Structure formats: structure tokens, C-alpha cells
Coordinates of N, CA and C in Angstrom, one line a residue:
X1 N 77.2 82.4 80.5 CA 78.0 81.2 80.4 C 78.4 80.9 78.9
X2 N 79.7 80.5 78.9 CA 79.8 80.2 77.3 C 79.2 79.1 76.8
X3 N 78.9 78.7 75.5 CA 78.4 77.6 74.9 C 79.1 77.6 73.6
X4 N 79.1 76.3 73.6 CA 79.4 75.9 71.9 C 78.4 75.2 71.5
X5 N 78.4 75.2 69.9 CA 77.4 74.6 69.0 C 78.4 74.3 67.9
X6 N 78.3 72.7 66.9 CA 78.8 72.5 66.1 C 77.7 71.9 65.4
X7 N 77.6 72.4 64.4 CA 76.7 71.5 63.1 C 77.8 70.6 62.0
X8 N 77.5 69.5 62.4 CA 78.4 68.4 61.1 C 77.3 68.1 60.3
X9 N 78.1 67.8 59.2 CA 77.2 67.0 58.0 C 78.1 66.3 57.3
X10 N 77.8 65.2 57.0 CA 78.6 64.3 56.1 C 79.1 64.4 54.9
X11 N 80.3 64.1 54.3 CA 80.3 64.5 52.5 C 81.9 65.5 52.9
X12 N 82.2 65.2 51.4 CA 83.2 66.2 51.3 C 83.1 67.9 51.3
X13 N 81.9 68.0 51.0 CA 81.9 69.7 51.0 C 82.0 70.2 51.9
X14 N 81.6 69.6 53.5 CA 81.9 70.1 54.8 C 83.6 69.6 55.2
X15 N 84.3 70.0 54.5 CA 85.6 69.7 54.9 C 86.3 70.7 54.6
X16 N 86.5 71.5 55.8 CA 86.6 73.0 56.0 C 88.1 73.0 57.3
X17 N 88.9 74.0 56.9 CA 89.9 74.1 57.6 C 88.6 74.6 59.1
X18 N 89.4 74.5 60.5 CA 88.6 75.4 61.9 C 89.4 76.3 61.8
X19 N 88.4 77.1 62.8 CA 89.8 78.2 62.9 C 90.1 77.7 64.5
X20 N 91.2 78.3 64.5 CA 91.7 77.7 65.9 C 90.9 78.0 67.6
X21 N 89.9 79.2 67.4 CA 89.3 79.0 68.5 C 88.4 77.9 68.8
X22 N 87.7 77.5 67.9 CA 87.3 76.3 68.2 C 87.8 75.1 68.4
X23 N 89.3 75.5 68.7 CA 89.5 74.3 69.2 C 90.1 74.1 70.6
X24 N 90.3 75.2 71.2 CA 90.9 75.6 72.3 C 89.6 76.3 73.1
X25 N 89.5 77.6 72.9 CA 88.5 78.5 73.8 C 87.0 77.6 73.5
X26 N 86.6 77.3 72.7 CA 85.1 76.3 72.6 C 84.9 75.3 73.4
X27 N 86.4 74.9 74.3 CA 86.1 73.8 75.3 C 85.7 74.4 76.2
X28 N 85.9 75.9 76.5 CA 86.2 75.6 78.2 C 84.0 76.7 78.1
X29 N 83.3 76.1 78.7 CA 82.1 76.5 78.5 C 82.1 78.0 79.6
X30 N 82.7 77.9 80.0 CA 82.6 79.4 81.0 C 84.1 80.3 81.0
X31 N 84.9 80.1 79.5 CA 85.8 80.7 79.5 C 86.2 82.4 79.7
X32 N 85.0 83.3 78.8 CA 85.0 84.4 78.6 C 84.8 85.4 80.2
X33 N 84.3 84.6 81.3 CA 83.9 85.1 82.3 C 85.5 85.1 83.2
X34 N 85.8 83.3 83.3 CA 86.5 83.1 84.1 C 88.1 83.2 83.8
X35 N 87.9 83.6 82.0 CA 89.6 83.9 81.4 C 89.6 85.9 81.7
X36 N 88.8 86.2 81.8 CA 88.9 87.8 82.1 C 88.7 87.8 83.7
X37 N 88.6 87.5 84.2 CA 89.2 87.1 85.7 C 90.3 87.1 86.3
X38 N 90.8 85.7 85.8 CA 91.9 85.2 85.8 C 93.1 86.3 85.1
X39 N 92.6 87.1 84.2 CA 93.7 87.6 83.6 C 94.0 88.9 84.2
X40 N 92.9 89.6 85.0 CA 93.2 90.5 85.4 C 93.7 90.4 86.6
X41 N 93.4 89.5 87.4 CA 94.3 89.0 88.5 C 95.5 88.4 88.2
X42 N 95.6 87.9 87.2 CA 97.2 87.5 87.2 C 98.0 88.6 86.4
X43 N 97.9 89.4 85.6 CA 98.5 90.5 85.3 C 98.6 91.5 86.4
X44 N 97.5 91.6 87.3 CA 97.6 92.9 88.2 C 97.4 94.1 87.6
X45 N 95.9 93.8 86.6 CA 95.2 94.5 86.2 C 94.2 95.6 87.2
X46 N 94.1 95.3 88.5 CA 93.0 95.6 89.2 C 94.0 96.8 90.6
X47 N 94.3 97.6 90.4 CA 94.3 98.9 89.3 C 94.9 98.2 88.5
X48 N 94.8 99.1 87.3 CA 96.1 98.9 86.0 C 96.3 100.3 85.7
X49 N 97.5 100.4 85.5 CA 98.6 101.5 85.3 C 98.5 101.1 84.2
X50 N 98.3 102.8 83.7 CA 98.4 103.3 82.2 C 99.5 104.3 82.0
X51 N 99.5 104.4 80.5 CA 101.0 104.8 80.2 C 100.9 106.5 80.1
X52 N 101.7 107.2 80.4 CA 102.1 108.6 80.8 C 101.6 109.0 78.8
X53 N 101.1 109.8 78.8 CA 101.1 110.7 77.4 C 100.3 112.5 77.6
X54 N 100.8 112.7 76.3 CA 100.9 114.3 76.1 C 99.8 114.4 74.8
X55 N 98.5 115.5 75.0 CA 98.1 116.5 74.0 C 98.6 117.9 74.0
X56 N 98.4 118.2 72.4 CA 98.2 119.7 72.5 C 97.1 120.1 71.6
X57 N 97.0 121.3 72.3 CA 95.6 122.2 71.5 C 95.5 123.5 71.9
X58 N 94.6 123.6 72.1 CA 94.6 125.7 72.4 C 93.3 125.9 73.5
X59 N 93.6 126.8 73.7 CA 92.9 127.9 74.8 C 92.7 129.1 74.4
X60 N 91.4 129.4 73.7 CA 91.3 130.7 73.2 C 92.5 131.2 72.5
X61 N 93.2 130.3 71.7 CA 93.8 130.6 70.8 C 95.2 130.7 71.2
X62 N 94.9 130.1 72.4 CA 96.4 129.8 73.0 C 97.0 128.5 73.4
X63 N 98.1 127.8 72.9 CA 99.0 126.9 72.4 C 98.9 126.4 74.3
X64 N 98.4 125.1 74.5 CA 98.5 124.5 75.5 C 98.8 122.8 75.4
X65 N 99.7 122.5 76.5 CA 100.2 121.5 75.7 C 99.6 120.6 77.8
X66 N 99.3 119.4 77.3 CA 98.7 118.8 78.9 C 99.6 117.4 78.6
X67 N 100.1 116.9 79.7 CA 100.7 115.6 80.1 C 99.7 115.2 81.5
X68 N 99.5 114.3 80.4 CA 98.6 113.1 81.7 C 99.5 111.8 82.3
X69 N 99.9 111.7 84.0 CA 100.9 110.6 84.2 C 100.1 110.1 85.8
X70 N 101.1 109.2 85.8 CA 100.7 108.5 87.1 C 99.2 107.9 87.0
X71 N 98.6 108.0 85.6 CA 97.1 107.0 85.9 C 97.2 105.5 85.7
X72 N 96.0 105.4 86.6 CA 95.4 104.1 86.8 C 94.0 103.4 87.0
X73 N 93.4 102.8 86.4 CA 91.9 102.3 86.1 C 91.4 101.9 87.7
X74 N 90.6 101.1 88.1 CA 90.2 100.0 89.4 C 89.0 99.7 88.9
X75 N 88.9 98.7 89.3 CA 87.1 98.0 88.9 C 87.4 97.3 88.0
X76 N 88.3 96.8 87.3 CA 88.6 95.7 86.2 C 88.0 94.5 86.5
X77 N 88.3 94.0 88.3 CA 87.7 92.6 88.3 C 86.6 92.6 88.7
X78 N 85.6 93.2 88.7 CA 83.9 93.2 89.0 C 83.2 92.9 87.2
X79 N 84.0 92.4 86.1 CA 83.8 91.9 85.1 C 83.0 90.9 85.3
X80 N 81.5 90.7 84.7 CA 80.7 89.8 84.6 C 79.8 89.8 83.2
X81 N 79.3 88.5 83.2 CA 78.6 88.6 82.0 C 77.4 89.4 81.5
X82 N 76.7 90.0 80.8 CA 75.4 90.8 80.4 C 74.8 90.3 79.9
X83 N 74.8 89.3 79.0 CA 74.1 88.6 77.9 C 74.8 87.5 77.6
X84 N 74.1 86.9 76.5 CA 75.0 85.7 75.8 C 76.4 85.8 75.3
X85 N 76.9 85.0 75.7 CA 78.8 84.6 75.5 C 78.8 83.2 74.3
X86 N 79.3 83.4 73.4 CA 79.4 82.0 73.2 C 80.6 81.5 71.9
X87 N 80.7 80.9 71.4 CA 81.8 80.4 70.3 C 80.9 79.4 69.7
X88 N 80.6 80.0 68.7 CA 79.8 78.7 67.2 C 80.6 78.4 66.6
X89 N 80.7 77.0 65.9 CA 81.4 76.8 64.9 C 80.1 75.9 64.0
X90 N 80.2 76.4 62.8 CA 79.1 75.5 62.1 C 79.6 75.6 60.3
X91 N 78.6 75.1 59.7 CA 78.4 75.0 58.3 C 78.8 76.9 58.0
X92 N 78.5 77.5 58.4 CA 78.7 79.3 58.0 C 79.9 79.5 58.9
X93 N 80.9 79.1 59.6 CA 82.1 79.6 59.9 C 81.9 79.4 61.2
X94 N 82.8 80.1 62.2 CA 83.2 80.7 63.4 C 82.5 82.0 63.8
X95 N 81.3 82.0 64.7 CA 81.2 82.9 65.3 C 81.1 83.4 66.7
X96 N 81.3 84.4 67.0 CA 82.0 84.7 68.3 C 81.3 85.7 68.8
X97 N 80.9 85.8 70.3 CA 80.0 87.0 71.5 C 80.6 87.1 72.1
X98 N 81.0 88.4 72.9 CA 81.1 88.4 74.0 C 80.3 89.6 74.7
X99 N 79.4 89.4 76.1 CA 78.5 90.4 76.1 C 79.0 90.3 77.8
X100 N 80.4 91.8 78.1 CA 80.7 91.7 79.4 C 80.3 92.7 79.8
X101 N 80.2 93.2 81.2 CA 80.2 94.6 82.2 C 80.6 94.6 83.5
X102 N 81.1 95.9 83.4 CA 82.1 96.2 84.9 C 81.3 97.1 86.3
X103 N 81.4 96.9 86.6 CA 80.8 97.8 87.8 C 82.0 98.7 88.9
X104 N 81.4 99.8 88.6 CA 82.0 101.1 89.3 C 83.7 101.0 88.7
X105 N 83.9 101.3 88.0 CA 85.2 101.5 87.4 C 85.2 103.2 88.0
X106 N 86.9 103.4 88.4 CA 87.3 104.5 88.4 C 88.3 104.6 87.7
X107 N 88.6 105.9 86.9 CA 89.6 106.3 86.7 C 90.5 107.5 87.7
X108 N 91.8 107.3 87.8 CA 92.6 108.2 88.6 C 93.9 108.8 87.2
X109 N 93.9 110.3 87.1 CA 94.8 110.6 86.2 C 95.1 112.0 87.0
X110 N 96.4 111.9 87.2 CA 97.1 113.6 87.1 C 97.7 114.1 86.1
X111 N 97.5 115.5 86.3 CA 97.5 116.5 85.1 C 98.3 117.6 85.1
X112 N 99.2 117.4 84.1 CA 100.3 119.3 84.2 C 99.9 119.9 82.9
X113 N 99.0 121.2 83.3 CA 98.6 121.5 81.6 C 99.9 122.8 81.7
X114 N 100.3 123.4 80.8 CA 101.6 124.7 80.3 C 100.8 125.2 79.2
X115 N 100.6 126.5 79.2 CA 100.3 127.3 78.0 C 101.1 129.0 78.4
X116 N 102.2 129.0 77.3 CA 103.0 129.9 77.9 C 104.1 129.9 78.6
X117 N 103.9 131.0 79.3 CA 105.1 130.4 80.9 C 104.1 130.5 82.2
X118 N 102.3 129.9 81.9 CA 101.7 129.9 83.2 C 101.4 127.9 83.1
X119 N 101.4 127.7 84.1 CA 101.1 126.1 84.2 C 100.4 125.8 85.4
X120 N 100.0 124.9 85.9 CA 98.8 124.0 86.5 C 98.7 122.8 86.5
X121 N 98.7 122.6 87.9 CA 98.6 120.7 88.0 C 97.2 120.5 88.9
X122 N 96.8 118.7 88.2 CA 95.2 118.9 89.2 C 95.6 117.5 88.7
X123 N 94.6 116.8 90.1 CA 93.9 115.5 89.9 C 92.7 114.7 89.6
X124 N 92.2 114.3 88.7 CA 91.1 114.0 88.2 C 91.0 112.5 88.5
X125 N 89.4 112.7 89.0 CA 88.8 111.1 89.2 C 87.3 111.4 88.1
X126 N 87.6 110.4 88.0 CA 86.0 110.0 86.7 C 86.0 108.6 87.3
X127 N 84.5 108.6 87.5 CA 83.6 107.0 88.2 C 82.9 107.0 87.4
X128 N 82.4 105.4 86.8 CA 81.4 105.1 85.7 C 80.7 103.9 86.6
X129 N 79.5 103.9 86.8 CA 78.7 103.1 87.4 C 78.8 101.8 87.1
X130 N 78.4 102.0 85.5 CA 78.6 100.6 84.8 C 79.2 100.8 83.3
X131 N 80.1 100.1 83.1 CA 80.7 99.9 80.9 C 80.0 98.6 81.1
X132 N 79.7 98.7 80.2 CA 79.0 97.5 78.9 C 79.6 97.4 77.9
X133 N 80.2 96.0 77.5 CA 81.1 95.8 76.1 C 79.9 94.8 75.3
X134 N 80.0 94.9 74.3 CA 79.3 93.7 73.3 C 80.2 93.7 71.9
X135 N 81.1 92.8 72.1 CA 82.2 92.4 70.4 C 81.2 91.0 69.8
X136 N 80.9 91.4 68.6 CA 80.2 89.9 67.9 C 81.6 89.9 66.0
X137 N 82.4 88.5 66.7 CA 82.9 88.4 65.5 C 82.6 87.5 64.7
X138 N 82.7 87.5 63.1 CA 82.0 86.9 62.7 C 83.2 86.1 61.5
X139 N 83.4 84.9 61.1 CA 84.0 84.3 60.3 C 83.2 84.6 58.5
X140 N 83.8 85.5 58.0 CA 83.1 86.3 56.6 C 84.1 85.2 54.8
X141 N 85.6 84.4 55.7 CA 86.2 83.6 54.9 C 86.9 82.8 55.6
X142 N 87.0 81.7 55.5 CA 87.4 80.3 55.7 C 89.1 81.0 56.9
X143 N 89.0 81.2 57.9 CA 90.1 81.2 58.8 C 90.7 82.9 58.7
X144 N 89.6 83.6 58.7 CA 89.4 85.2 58.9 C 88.1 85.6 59.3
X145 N 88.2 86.1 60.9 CA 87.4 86.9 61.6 C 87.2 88.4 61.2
X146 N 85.9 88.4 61.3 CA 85.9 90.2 61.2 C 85.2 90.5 62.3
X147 N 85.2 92.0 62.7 CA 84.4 92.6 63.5 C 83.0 92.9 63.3
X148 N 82.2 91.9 63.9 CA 80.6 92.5 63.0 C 79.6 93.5 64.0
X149 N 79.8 93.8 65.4 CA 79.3 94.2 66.0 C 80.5 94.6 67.3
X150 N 80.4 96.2 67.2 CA 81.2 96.6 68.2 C 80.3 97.3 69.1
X151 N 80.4 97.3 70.5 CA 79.4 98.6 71.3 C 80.0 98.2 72.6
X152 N 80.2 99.4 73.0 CA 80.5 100.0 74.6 C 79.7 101.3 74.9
X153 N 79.1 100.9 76.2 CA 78.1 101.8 76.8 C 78.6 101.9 78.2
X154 N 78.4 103.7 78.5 CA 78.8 104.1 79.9 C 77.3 104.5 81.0
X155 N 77.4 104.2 82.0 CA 76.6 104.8 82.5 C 76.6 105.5 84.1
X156 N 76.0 106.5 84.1 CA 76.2 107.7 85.2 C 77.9 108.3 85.5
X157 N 78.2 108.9 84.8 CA 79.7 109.3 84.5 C 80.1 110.4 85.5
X158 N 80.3 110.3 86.2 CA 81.0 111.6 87.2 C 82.3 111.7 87.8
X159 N 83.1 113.1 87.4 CA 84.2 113.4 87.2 C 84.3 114.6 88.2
X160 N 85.4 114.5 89.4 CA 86.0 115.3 90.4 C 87.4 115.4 90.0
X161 N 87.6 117.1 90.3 CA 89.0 117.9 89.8 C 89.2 118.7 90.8
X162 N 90.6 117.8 91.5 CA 91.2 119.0 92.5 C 92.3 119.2 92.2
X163 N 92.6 120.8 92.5 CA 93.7 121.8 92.2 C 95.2 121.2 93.0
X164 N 96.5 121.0 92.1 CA 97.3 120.9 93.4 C 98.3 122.1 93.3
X165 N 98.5 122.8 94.1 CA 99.1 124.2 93.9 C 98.1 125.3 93.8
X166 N 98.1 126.3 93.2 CA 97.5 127.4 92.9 C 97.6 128.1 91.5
X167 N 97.3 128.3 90.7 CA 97.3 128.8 89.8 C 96.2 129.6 88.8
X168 N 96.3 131.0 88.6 CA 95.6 131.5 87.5 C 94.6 130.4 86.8
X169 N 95.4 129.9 86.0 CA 95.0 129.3 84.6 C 94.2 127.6 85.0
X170 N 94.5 127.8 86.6 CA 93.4 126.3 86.3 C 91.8 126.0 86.5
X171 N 91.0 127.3 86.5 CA 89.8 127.3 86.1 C 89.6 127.2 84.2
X172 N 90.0 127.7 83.7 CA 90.3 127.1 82.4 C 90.5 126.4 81.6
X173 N 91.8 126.0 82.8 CA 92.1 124.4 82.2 C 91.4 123.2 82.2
X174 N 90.8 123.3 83.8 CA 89.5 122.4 84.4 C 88.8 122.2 83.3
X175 N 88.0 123.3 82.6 CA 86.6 123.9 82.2 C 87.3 123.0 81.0
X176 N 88.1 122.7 80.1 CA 89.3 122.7 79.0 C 89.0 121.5 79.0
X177 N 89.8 120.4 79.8 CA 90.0 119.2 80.2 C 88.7 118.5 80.4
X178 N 87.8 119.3 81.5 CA 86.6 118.4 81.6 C 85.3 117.9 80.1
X179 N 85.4 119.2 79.4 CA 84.7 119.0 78.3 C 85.6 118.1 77.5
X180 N 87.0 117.7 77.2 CA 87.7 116.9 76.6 C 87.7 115.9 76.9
X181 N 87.6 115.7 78.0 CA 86.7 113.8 78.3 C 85.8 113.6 78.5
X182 N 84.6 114.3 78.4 CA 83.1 114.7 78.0 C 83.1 113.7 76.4
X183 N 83.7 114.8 75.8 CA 83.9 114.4 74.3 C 84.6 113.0 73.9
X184 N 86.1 112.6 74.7 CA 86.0 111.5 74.5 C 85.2 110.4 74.8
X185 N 84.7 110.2 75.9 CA 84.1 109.1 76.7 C 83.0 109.0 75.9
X186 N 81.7 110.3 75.1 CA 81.0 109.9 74.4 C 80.7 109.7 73.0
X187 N 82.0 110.3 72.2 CA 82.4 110.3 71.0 C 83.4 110.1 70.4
X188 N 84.3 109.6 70.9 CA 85.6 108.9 70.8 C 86.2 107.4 71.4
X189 N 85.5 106.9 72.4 CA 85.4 106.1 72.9 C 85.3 104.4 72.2
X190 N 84.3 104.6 72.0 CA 83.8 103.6 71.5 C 84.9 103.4 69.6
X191 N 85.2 104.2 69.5 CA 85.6 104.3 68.2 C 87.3 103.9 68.3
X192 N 88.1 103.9 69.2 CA 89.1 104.3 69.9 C 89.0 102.5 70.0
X193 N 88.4 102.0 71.2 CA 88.1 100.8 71.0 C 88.2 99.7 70.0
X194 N 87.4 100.1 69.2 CA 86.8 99.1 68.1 C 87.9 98.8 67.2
X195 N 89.0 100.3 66.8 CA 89.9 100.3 66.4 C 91.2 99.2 66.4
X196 N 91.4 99.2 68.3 CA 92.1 98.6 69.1 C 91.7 96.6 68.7
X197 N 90.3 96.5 68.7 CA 89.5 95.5 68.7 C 89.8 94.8 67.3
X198 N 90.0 95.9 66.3 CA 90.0 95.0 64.8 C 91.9 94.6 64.6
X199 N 92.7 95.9 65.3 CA 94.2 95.5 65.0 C 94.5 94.1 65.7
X200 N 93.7 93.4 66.8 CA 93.7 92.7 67.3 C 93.3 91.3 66.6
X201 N 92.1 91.4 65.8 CA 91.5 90.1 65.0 C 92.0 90.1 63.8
X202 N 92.7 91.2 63.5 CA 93.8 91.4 62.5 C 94.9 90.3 62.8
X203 N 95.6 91.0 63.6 CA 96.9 89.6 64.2 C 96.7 88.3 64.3
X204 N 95.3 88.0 65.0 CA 94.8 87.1 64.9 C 95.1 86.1 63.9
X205 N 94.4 86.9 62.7 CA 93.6 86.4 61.2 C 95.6 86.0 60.4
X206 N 96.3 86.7 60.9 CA 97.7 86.9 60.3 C 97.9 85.3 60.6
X207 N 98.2 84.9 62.1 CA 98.3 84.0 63.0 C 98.1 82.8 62.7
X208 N 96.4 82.8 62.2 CA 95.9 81.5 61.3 C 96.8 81.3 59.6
X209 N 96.9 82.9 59.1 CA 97.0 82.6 57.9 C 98.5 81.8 57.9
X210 N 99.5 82.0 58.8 CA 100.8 81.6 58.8 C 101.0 80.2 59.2
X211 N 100.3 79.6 60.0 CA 99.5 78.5 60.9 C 99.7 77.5 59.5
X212 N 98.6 78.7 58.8 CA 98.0 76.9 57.4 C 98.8 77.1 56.6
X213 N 99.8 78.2 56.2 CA 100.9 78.0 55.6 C 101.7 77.2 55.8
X214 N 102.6 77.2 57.1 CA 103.2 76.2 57.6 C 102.4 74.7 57.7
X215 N 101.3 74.7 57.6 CA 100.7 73.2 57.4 C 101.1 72.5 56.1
X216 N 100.8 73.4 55.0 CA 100.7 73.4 54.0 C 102.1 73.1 53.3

């Protein structure tokens, strides 16, 4: 459940611009549960369709290029809380939790790998039991958030790959593909994320800064 906490103190030295979450998201005490809810049901998040893209790399030294299309996530709305949620605002700034997890997310992604003039198409499902997110932001200057704690954790990961067609090259490609989201999901993942997570409190922080200009 969310909570707020505000520490006042009298005097001019506590006369501090807010940042704007506190003054919107700090009301609603169960926002972070029931605004990721609400959002994925009203977007029609639950699947959500993701956007078609292309790698390339090699195969024994051979130039293979993979388009991944037609995917789509599920399990978005089984989002609940794991830990403390909350929005502080006090004497040391704005700080911010959010500690969610999803239960049984699948991913659905098809696949045309080309290396050459041989090619191969397959469908891949990957099911994660449970993701675990925990974002802690932290106010470090008067109406600028930073990222002070990022973490996403997967648990029991299992990935099924069926052939559609016939092809030479798709024991390879399998073997290729599977170890490449092996690698992402445990070493790329989280980093991929956090990335996403800071260009976000970036905008944010832009948001406020334009905000108190225009006040100003």
C-alpha cells in the first residue's frame, strides 16, 4: 500500500520548492498498485504487442541476420505489490519505492533467422514464474530525481521452440537464439531496463525544470 510522510518545520529555511509528485501521486495512498492496473487495462497492455526488430551476428563465422515480429507479452495484469511502495516528502527531498511483481508472464515471439541463401522460421515461448521490480528514487537536488536503486529479478525461466517449416539451419539457429536470451534475460536485462528507467526521470526532471521556469 502506498504511504506518504511529510515532515514540516517552521522558519524560513524549510521553504523549499515540492516536486510535483507530492502533490498529485502522494494523495492517492494505493496509487502504485491500482495506477499499474488501471493502466494496463486501459491501454490493453494484457497482452501487449511489441515492436517487430532485427539483429545481426554470426554463426561460426557466418553473417546471420534474425527478425523478431508478431510478439507479445501476457501476465501484465497479475501486478502486485512485494514490499513497501511509498512517496516521502520531507526535510531531505522526495523519495520514491516502488516494490512490484508479476506472476507467470509469458513471452510469445516469432522468428525468421537468414544466413546466406539458407533461412528458418520458429516460434518461441519463454514463461517466467515470477519478475520482481524494485525502483528507489531519490531527490539528490531541490526538483531532480535520480535513480538510486534499480533491480529486476526473474524466476524459473523456461523457453519452448517450435520449428515452422523445415530447415537445415534450424538446430543452430535454436541452439544460437536460445543462448541469446539466456544472455539477455540474465545480463542484459536488468541494465536495458534501468537505462529505460533513468531516460524517463530524466524527462521527468526536464518537466519540473520547465514547470519552475515558467513560474518564475
Amino acid at each position: 500500500m502506498l504511504r506518504k510522510e511529510f515532515t514540516t518545520r517552521k522558519g524560513p529555511l524549510m521553504q523549499r520548492r515540492t516536486h510535483p509528485l507530492q502533490g498529485s501521486l502522494a494523495r492517492n495512498h494505493s496509487y502504485s498498485i491500482n495506477f499499474s492496473k488501471k493502466a494496463v487495462l486501459a491501454y490493453k497492455l494484457d497482452p501487449a504487442d511489441l515492436p517487430n526488430y532485427t539483429i545481426r551476428s554470426t554463426i561460426f563465422f557466418v553473417p546471420v541476420v534474425t527478425t523478431f515480429y508478431n510478439s507479445a507479452i501476457c501476465g501484465l495484469s497479475t501486478v502486485k505489490r512485494s514490499g513497501p511502495n511509498f512517496i516521502k516528502a520531507g526535510a531531505n527531498g522526495t523519495e520514491v519505492r516502488l516494490s512490484l511483481a508479476t506472476e507467470q508472464l509469458l513471452l510469445r515471439v516469432y522468428a525468421n533467422v537468414s544466413a546466406f541463401f539458407m533461412g528458418c522460421s520458429m516460434k518461441i515461448l519463454v514463461q517466467v514464474s515470477t519478475v520482481s521490480l524494485l525502483v528507489q528514487l531519490t531527490e539528490k537536488r531541490i526538483g531532480q530525481l535520480m535513480v538510486e536503486t534499480f533491480e529486476v529479478k526473474l524466476q524459473e525461466v523456461k523457453m519452448e521452440f517450435t520449428e515452422i517449416g523445415h530447415s537445415s539451419l534450424y538446430s543452430n539457429a535454436k541452439s544460437f537464439l536460445e543462448e541469446k536470451i539466456k544472455t539477455f534475460l540474465t545480463e542484459e536485462l536488468q541494465s536495458t531496463l534501468r537505462s529505460y528507467i533513468e531516460t524517463q526521470v530524466e524527462r521527468l526532471n526536464e518537466f519540473v525544470r520547465t514547470k519552475n521556469l515558467t513560474k518564475d
